[in-house]
mmCIF file with all atom_site columns, C-alpha atoms in Angstrom:
data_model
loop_
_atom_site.group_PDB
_atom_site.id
_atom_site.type_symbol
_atom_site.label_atom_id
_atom_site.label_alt_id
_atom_site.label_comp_id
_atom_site.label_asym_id
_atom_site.label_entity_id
_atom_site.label_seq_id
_atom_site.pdbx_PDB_ins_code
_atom_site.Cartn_x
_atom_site.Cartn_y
_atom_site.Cartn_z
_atom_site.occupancy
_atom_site.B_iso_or_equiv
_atom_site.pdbx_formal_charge
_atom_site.auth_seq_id
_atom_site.auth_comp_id
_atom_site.auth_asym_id
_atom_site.auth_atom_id
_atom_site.pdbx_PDB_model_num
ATOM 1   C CA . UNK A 1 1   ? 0.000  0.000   0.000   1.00 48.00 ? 262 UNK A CA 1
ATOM 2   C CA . UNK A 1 2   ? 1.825  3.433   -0.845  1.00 49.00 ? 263 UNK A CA 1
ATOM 3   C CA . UNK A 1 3   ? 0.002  6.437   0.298   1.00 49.00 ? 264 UNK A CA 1
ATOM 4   C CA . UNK A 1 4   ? 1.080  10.229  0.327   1.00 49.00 ? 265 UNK A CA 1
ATOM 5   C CA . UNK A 1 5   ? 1.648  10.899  -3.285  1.00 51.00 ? 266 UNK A CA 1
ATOM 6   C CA . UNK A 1 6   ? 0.698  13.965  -5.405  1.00 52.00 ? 267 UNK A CA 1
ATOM 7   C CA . UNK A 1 7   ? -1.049 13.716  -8.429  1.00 53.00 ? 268 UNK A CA 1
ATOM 8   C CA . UNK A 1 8   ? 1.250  13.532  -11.587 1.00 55.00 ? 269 UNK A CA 1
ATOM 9   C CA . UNK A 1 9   ? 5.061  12.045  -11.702 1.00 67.00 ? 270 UNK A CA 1
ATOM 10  C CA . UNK A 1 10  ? 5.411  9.247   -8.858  1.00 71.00 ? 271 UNK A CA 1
ATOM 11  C CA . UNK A 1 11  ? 1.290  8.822   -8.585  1.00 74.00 ? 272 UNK A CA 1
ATOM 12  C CA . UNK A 1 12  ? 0.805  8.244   -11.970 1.00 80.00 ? 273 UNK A CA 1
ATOM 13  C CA . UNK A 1 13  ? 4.031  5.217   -12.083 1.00 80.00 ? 274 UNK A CA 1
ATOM 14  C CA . UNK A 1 14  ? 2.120  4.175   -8.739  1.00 80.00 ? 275 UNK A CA 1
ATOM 15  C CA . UNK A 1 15  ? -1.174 3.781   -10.896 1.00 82.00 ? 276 UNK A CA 1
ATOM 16  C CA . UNK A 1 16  ? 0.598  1.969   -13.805 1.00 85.00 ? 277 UNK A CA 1
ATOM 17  C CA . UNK A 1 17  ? 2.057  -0.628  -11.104 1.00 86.00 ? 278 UNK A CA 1
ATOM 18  C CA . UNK A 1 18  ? -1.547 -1.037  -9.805  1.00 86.00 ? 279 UNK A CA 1
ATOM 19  C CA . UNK A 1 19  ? -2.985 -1.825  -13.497 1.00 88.00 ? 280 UNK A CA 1
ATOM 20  C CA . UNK A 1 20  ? -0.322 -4.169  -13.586 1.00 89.00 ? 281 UNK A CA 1
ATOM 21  C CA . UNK A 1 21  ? 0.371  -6.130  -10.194 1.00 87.00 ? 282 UNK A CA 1
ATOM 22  C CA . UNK A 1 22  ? -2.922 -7.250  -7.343  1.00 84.00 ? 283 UNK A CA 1
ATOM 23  C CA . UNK A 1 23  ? -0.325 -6.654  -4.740  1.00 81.00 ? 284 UNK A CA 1
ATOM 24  C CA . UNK A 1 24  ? 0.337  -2.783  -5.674  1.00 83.00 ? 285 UNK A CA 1
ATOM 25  C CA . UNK A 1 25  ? -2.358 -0.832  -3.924  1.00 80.00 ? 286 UNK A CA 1
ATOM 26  C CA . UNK A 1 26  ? -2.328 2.950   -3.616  1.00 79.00 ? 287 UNK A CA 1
ATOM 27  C CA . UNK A 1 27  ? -4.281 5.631   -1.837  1.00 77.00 ? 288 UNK A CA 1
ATOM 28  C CA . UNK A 1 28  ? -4.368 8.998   -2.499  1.00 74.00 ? 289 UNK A CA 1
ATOM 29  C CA . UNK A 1 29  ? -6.256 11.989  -1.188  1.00 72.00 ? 290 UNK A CA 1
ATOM 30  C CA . UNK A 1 30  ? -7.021 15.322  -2.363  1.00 72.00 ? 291 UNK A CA 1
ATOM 31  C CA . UNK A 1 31  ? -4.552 17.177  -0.169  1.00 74.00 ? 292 UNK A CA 1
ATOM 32  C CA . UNK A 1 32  ? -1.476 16.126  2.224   1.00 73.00 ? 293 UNK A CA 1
ATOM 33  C CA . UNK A 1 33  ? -2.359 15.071  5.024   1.00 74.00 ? 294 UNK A CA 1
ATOM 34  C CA . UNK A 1 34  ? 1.045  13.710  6.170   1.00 77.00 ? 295 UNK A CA 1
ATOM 35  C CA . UNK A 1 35  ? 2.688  9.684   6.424   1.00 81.00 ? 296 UNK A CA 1
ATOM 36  C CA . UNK A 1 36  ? 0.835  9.320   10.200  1.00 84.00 ? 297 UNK A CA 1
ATOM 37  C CA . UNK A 1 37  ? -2.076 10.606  9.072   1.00 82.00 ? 298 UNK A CA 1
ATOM 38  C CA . UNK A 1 38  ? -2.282 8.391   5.574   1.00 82.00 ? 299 UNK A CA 1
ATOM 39  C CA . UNK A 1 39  ? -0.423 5.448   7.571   1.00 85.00 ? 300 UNK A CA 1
ATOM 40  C CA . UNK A 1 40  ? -3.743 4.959   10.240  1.00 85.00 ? 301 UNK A CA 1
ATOM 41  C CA . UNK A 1 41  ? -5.949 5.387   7.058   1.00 81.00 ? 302 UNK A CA 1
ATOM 42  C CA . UNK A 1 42  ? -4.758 2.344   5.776   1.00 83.00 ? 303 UNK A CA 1
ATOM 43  C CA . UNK A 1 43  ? -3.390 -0.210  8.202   1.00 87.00 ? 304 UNK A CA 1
ATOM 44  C CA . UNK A 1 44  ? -6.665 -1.882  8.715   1.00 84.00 ? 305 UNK A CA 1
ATOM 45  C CA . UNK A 1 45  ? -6.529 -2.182  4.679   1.00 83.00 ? 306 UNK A CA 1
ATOM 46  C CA . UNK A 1 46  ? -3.314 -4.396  4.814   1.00 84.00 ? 307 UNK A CA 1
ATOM 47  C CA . UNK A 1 47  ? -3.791 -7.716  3.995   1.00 84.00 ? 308 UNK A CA 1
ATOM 48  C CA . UNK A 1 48  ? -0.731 -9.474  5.424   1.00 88.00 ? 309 UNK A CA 1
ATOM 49  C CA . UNK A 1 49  ? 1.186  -10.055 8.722   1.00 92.00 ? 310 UNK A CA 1
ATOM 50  C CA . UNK A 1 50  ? 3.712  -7.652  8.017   1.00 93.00 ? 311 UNK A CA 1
ATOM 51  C CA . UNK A 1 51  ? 4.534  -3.981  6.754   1.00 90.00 ? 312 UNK A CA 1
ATOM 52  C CA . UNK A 1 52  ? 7.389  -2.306  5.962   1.00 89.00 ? 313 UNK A CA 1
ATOM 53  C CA . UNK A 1 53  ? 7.410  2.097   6.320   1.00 84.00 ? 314 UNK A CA 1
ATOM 54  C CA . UNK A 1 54  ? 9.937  3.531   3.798   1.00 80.00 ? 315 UNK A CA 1
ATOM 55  C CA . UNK A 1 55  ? 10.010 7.706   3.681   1.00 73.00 ? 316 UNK A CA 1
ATOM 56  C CA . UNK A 1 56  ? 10.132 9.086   0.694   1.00 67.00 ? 317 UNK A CA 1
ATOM 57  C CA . UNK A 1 57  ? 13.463 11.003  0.538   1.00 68.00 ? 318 UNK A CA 1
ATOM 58  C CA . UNK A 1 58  ? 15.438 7.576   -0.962  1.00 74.00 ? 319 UNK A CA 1
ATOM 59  C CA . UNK A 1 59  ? 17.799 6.609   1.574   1.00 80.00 ? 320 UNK A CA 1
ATOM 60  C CA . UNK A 1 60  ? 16.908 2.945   1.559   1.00 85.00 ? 321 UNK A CA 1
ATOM 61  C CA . UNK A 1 61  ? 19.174 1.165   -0.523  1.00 87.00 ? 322 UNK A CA 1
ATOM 62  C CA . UNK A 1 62  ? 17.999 -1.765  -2.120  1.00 88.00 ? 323 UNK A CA 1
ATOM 63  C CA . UNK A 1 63  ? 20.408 -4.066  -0.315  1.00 91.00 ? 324 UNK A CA 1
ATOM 64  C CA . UNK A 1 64  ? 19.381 -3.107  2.705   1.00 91.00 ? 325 UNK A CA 1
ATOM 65  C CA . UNK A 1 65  ? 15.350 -3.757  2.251   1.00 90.00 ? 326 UNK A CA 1
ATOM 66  C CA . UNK A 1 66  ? 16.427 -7.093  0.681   1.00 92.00 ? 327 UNK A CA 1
ATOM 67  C CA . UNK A 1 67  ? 18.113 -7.784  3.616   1.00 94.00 ? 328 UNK A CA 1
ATOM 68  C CA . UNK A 1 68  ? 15.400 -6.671  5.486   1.00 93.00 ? 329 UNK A CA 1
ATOM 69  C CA . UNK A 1 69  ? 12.735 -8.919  3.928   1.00 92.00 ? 330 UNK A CA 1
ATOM 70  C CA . UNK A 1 70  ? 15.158 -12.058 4.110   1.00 94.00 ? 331 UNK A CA 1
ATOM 71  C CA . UNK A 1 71  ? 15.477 -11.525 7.753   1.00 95.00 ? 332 UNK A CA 1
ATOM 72  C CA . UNK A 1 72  ? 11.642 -10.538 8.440   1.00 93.00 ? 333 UNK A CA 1
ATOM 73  C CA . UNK A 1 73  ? 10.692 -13.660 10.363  1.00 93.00 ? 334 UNK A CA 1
ATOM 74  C CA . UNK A 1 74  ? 13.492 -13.601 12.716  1.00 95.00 ? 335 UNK A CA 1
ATOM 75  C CA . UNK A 1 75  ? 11.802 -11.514 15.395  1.00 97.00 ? 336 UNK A CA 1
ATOM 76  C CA . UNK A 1 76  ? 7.733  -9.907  15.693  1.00 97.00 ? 337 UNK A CA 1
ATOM 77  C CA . UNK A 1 77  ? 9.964  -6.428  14.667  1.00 97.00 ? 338 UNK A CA 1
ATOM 78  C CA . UNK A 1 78  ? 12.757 -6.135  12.521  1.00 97.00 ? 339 UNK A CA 1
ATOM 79  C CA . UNK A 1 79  ? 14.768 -3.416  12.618  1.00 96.00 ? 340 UNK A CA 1
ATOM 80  C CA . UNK A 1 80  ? 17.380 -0.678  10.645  1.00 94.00 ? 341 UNK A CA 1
ATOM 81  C CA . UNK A 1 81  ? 20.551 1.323   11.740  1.00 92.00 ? 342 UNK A CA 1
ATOM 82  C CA . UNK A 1 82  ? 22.662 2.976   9.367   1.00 90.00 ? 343 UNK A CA 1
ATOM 83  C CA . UNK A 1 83  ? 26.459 3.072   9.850   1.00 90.00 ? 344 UNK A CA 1
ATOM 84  C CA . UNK A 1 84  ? 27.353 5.853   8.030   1.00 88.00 ? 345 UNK A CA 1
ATOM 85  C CA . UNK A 1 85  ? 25.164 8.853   9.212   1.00 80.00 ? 346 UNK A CA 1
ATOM 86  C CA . UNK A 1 86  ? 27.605 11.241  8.396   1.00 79.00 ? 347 UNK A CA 1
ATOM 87  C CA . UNK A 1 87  ? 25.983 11.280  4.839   1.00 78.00 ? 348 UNK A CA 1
ATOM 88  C CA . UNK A 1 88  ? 23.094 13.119  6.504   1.00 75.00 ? 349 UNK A CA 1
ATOM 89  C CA . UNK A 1 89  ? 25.396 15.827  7.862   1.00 78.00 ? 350 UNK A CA 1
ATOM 90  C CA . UNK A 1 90  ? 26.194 17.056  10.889  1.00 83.00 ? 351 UNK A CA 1
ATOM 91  C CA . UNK A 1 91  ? 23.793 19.091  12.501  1.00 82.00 ? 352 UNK A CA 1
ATOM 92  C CA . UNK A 1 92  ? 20.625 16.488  11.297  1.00 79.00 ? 353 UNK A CA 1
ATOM 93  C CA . UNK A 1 93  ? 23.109 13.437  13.263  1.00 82.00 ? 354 UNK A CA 1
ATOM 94  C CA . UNK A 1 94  ? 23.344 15.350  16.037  1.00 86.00 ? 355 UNK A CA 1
ATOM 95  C CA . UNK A 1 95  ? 20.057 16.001  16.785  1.00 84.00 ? 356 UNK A CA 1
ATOM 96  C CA . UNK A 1 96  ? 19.430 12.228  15.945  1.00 85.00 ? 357 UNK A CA 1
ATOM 97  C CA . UNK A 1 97  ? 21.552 11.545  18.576  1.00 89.00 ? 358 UNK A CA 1
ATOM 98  C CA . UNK A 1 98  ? 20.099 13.630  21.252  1.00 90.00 ? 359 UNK A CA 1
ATOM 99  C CA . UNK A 1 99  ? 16.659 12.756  20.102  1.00 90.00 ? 360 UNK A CA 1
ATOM 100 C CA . UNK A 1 100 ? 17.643 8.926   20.624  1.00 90.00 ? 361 UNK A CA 1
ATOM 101 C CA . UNK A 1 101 ? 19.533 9.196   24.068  1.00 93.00 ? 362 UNK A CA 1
ATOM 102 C CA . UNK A 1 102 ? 16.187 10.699  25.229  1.00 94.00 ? 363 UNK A CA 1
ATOM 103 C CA . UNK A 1 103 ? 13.834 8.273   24.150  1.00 94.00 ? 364 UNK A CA 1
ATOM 104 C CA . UNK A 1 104 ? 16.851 5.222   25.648  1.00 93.00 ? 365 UNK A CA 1
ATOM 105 C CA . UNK A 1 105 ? 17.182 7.241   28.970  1.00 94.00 ? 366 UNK A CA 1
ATOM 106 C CA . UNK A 1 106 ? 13.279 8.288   28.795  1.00 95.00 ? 367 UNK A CA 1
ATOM 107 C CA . UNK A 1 107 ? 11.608 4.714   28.170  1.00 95.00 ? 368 UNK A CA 1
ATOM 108 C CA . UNK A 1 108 ? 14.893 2.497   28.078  1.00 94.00 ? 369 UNK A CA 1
ATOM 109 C CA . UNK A 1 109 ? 14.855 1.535   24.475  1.00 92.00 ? 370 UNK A CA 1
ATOM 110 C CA . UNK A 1 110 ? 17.991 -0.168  23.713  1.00 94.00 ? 371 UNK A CA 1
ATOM 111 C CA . UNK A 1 111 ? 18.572 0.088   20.061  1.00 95.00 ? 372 UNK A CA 1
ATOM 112 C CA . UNK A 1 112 ? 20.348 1.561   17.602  1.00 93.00 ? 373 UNK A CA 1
ATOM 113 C CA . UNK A 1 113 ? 18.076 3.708   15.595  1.00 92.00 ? 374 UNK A CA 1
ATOM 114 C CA . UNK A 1 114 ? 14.388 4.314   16.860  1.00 92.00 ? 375 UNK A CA 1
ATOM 115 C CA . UNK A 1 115 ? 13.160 6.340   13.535  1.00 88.00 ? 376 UNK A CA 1
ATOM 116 C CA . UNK A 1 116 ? 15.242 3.563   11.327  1.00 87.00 ? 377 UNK A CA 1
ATOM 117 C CA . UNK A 1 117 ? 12.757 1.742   8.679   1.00 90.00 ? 378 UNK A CA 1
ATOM 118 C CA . UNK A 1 118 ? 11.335 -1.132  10.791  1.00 94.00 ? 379 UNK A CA 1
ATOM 119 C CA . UNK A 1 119 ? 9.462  -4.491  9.478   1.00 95.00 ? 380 UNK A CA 1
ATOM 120 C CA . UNK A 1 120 ? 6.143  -3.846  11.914  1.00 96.00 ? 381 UNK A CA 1
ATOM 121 C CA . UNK A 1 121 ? 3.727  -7.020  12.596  1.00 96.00 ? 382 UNK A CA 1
ATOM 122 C CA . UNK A 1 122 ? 0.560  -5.744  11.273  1.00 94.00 ? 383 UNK A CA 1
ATOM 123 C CA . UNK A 1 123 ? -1.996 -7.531  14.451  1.00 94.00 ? 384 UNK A CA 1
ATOM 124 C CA . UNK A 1 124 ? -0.308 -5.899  17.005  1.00 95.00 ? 385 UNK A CA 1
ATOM 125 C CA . UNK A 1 125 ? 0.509  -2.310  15.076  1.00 94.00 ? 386 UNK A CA 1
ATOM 126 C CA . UNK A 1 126 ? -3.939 -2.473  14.700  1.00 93.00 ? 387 UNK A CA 1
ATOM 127 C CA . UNK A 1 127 ? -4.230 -2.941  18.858  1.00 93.00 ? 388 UNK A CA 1
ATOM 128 C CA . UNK A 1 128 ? -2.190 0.453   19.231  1.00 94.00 ? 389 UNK A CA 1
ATOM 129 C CA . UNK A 1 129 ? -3.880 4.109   19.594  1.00 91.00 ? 390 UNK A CA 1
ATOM 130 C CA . UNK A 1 130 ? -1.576 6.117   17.309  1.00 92.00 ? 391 UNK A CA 1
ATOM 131 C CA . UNK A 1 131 ? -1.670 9.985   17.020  1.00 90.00 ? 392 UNK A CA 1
ATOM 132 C CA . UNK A 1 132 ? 1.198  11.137  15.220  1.00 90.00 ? 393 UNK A CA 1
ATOM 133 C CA . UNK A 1 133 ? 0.059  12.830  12.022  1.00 85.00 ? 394 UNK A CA 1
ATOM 134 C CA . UNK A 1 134 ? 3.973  13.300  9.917   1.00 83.00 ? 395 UNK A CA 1
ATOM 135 C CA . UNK A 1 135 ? 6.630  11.094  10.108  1.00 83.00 ? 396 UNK A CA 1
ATOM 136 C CA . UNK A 1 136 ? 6.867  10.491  13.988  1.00 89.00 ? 397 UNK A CA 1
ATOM 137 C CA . UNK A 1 137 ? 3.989  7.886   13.677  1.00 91.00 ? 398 UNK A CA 1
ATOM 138 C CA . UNK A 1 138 ? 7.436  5.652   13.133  1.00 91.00 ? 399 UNK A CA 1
ATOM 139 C CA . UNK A 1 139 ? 9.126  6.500   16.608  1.00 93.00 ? 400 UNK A CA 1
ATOM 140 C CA . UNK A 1 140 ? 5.746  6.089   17.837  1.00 95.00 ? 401 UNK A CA 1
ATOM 141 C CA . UNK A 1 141 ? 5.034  2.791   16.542  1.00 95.00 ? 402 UNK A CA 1
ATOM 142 C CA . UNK A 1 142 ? 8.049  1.031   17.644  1.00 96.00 ? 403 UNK A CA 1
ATOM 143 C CA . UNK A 1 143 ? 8.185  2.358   20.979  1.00 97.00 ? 404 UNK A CA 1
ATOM 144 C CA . UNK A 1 144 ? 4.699  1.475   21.905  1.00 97.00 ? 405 UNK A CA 1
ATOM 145 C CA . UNK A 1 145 ? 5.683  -2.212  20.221  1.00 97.00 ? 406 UNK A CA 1
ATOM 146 C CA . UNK A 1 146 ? 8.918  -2.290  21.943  1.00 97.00 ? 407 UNK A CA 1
ATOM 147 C CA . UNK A 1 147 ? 6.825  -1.626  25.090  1.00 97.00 ? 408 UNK A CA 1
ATOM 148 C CA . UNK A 1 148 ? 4.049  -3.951  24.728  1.00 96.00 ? 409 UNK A CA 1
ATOM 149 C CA . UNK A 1 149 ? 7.056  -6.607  24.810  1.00 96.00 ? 410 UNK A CA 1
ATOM 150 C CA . UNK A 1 150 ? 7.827  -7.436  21.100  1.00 97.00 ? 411 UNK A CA 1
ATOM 151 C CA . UNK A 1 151 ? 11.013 -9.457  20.332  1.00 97.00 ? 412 UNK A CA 1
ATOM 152 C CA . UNK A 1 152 ? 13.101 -7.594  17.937  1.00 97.00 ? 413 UNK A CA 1
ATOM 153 C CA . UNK A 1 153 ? 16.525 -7.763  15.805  1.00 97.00 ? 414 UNK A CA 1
ATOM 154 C CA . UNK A 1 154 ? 18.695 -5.079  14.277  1.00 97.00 ? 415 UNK A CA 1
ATOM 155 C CA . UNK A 1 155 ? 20.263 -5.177  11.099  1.00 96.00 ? 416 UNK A CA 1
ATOM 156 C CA . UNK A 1 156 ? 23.100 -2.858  9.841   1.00 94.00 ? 417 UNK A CA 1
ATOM 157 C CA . UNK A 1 157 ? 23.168 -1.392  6.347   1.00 92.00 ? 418 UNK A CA 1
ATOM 158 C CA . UNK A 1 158 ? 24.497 2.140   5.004   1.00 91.00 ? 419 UNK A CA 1
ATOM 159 C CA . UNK A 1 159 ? 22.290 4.891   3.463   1.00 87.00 ? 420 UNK A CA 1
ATOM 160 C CA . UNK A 1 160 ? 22.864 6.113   0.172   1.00 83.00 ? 421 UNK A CA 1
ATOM 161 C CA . UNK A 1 161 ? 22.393 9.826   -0.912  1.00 69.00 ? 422 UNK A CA 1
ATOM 162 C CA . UNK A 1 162 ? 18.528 11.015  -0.231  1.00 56.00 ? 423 UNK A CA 1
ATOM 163 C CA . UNK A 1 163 ? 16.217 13.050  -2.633  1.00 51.00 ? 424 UNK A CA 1
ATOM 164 C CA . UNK A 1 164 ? 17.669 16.566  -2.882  1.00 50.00 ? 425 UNK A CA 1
ATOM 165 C CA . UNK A 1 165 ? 15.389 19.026  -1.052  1.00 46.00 ? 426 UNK A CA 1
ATOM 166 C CA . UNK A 1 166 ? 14.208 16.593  1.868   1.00 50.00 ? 427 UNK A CA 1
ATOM 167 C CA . UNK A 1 167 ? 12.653 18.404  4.351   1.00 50.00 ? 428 UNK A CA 1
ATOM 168 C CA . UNK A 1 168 ? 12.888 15.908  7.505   1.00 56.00 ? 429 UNK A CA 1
ATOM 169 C CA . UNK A 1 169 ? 14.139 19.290  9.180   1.00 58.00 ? 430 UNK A CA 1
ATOM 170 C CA . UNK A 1 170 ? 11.765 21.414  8.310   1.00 70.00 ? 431 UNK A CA 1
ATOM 171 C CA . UNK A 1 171 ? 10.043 23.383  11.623  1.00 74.00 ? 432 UNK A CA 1
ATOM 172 C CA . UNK A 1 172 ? 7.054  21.635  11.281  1.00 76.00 ? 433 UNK A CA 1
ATOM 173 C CA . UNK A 1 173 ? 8.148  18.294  12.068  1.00 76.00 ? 434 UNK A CA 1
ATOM 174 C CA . UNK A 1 174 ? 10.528 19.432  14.795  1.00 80.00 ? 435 UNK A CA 1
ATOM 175 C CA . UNK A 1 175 ? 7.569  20.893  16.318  1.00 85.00 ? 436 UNK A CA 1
ATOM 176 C CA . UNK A 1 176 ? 5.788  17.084  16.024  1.00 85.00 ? 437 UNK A CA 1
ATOM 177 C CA . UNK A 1 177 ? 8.704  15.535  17.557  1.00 87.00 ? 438 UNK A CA 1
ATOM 178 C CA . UNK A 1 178 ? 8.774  17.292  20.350  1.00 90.00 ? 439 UNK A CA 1
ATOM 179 C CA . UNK A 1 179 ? 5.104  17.191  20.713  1.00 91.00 ? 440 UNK A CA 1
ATOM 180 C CA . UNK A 1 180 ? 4.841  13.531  20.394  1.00 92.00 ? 441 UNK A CA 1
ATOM 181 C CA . UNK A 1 181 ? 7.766  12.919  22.659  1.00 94.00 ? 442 UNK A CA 1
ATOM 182 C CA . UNK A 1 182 ? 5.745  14.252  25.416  1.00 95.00 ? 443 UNK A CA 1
ATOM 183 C CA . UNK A 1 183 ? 2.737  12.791  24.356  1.00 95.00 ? 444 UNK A CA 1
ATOM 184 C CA . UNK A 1 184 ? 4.423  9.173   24.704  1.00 95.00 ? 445 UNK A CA 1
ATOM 185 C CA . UNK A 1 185 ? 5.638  10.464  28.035  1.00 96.00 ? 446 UNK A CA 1
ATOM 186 C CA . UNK A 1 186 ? 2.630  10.717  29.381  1.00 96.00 ? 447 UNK A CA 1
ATOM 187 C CA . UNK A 1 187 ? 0.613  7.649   27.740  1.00 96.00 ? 448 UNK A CA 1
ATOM 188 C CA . UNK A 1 188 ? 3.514  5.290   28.644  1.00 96.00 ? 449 UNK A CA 1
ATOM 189 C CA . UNK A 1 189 ? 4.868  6.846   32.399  1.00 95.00 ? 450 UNK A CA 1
ATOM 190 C CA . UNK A 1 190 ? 0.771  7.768   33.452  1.00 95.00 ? 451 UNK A CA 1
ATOM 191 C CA . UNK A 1 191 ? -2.074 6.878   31.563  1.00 95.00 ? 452 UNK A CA 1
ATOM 192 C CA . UNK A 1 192 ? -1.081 3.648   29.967  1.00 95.00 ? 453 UNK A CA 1
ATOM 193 C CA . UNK A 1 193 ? 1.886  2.346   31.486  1.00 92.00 ? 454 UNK A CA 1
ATOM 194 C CA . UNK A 1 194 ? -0.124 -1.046  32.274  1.00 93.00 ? 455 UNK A CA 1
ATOM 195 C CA . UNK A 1 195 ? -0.240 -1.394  28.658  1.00 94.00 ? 456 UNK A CA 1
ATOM 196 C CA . UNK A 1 196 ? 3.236  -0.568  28.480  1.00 95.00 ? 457 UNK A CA 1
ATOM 197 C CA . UNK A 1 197 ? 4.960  -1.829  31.136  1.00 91.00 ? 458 UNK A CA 1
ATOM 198 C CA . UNK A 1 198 ? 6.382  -5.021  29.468  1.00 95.00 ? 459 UNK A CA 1
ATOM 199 C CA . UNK A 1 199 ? 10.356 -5.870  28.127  1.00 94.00 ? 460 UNK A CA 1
ATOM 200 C CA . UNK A 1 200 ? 11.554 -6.209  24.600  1.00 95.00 ? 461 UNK A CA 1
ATOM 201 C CA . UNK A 1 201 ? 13.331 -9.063  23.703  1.00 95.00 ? 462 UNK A CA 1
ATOM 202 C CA . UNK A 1 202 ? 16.467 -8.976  21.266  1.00 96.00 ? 463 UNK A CA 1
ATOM 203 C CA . UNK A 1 203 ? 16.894 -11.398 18.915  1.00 96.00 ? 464 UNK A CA 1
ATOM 204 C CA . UNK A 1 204 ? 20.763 -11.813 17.920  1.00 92.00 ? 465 UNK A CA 1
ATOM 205 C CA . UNK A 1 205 ? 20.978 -12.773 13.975  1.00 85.00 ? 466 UNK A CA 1
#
């Protein structure tokens, strides 16, 4: 299922896939509503026991996913860290470092990269209550999964060079990660830390 795309240039390849292939399915709407937003739209749609999230900026390599979809039975999540974040620059690693120390010290999260692509079991992603609307509905998922006591893996890989004119850093969506930072805070510390109180498992590969 591949949501979020304008009309014209990667919509209409989207629609030729479709024509061509039952498993291509796409969604669109008439304005952007963000990945979160477009991501709880269509998770009761999927019609198998697991999902992959990929953005859109192109930083997946091929190898990597590949990997990835060998290895997706290994543990309930299956999980992404790149080795070479240095590619992204410095100022965007460093504030992926500080925002994953917080969410390790904050909800002790073990793992290399909590807004890495992740291969999400689609069951237990449908019992969750997700609010993020832009692309922190993927820190939100696996935290909440990580909490309800998945077992999970990591697997290394290294990015390649992104779209040009990404706007992961845009104002907006540091405004959303902060916001949904405390919102986890206070669903998984006070209002819902029954439903969160459990331990992931790691899964060595």
């Amino acid at each position: 299922i591949l949501v979020g795309f304008p009309p014209g240039g990667s919509a209409d390849v989207i629609a030729r896939l479709e024509s061509e292939s039952p498993v291509v399915r796409s969604v669109q709407s008439p304005q952007n509503m963000g990945v979160g937003a477009g991501l709880r739209k269509v998770i009761h749609m999927a019609k198998y026991g697991r999902f992959l999230l990929i953005a859109g900026d192109n930083d997946m390599p091929r190898r990597l996913m590949l990997d990835l979809f060998r290895n997706c039975d290994k543990a309930e999540m299956v999980m992404t860290y790149f080795l070479n974040r240095e590619n992204r620059g410095l100022f965007r690693t460093v504030l992926s470092t500080i925002f994953g120390l917080i969410y390790v010290t904050t909800f002790q999260i073990y793992v290399q990269y909590i807004s890495g692509p992740v291969v999400y079991p689609t069951a237990k992603i449908r019992e969750l209550k997700l609010k993020s609307r832009r692309f922190s509905i993927a820190p939100e998922m696996t935290t909440k999964l990580l909490l309800r006591g998945c077992s999970y893996c990591e697997i290394a890989g290294y990015m390649q060079t992104g779209a040009a004119g990404s706007t992961a850093l845009s104002l907006r969506n540091l405004m959303e990660v902060m916001t949904t930072y405390l919102r986890l805070f206070v669903e998984i510390k006070i209002t819902d830390r029954r439903f969160y109180g459990f331990k992931p498992t790691r899964v060595q590969l």
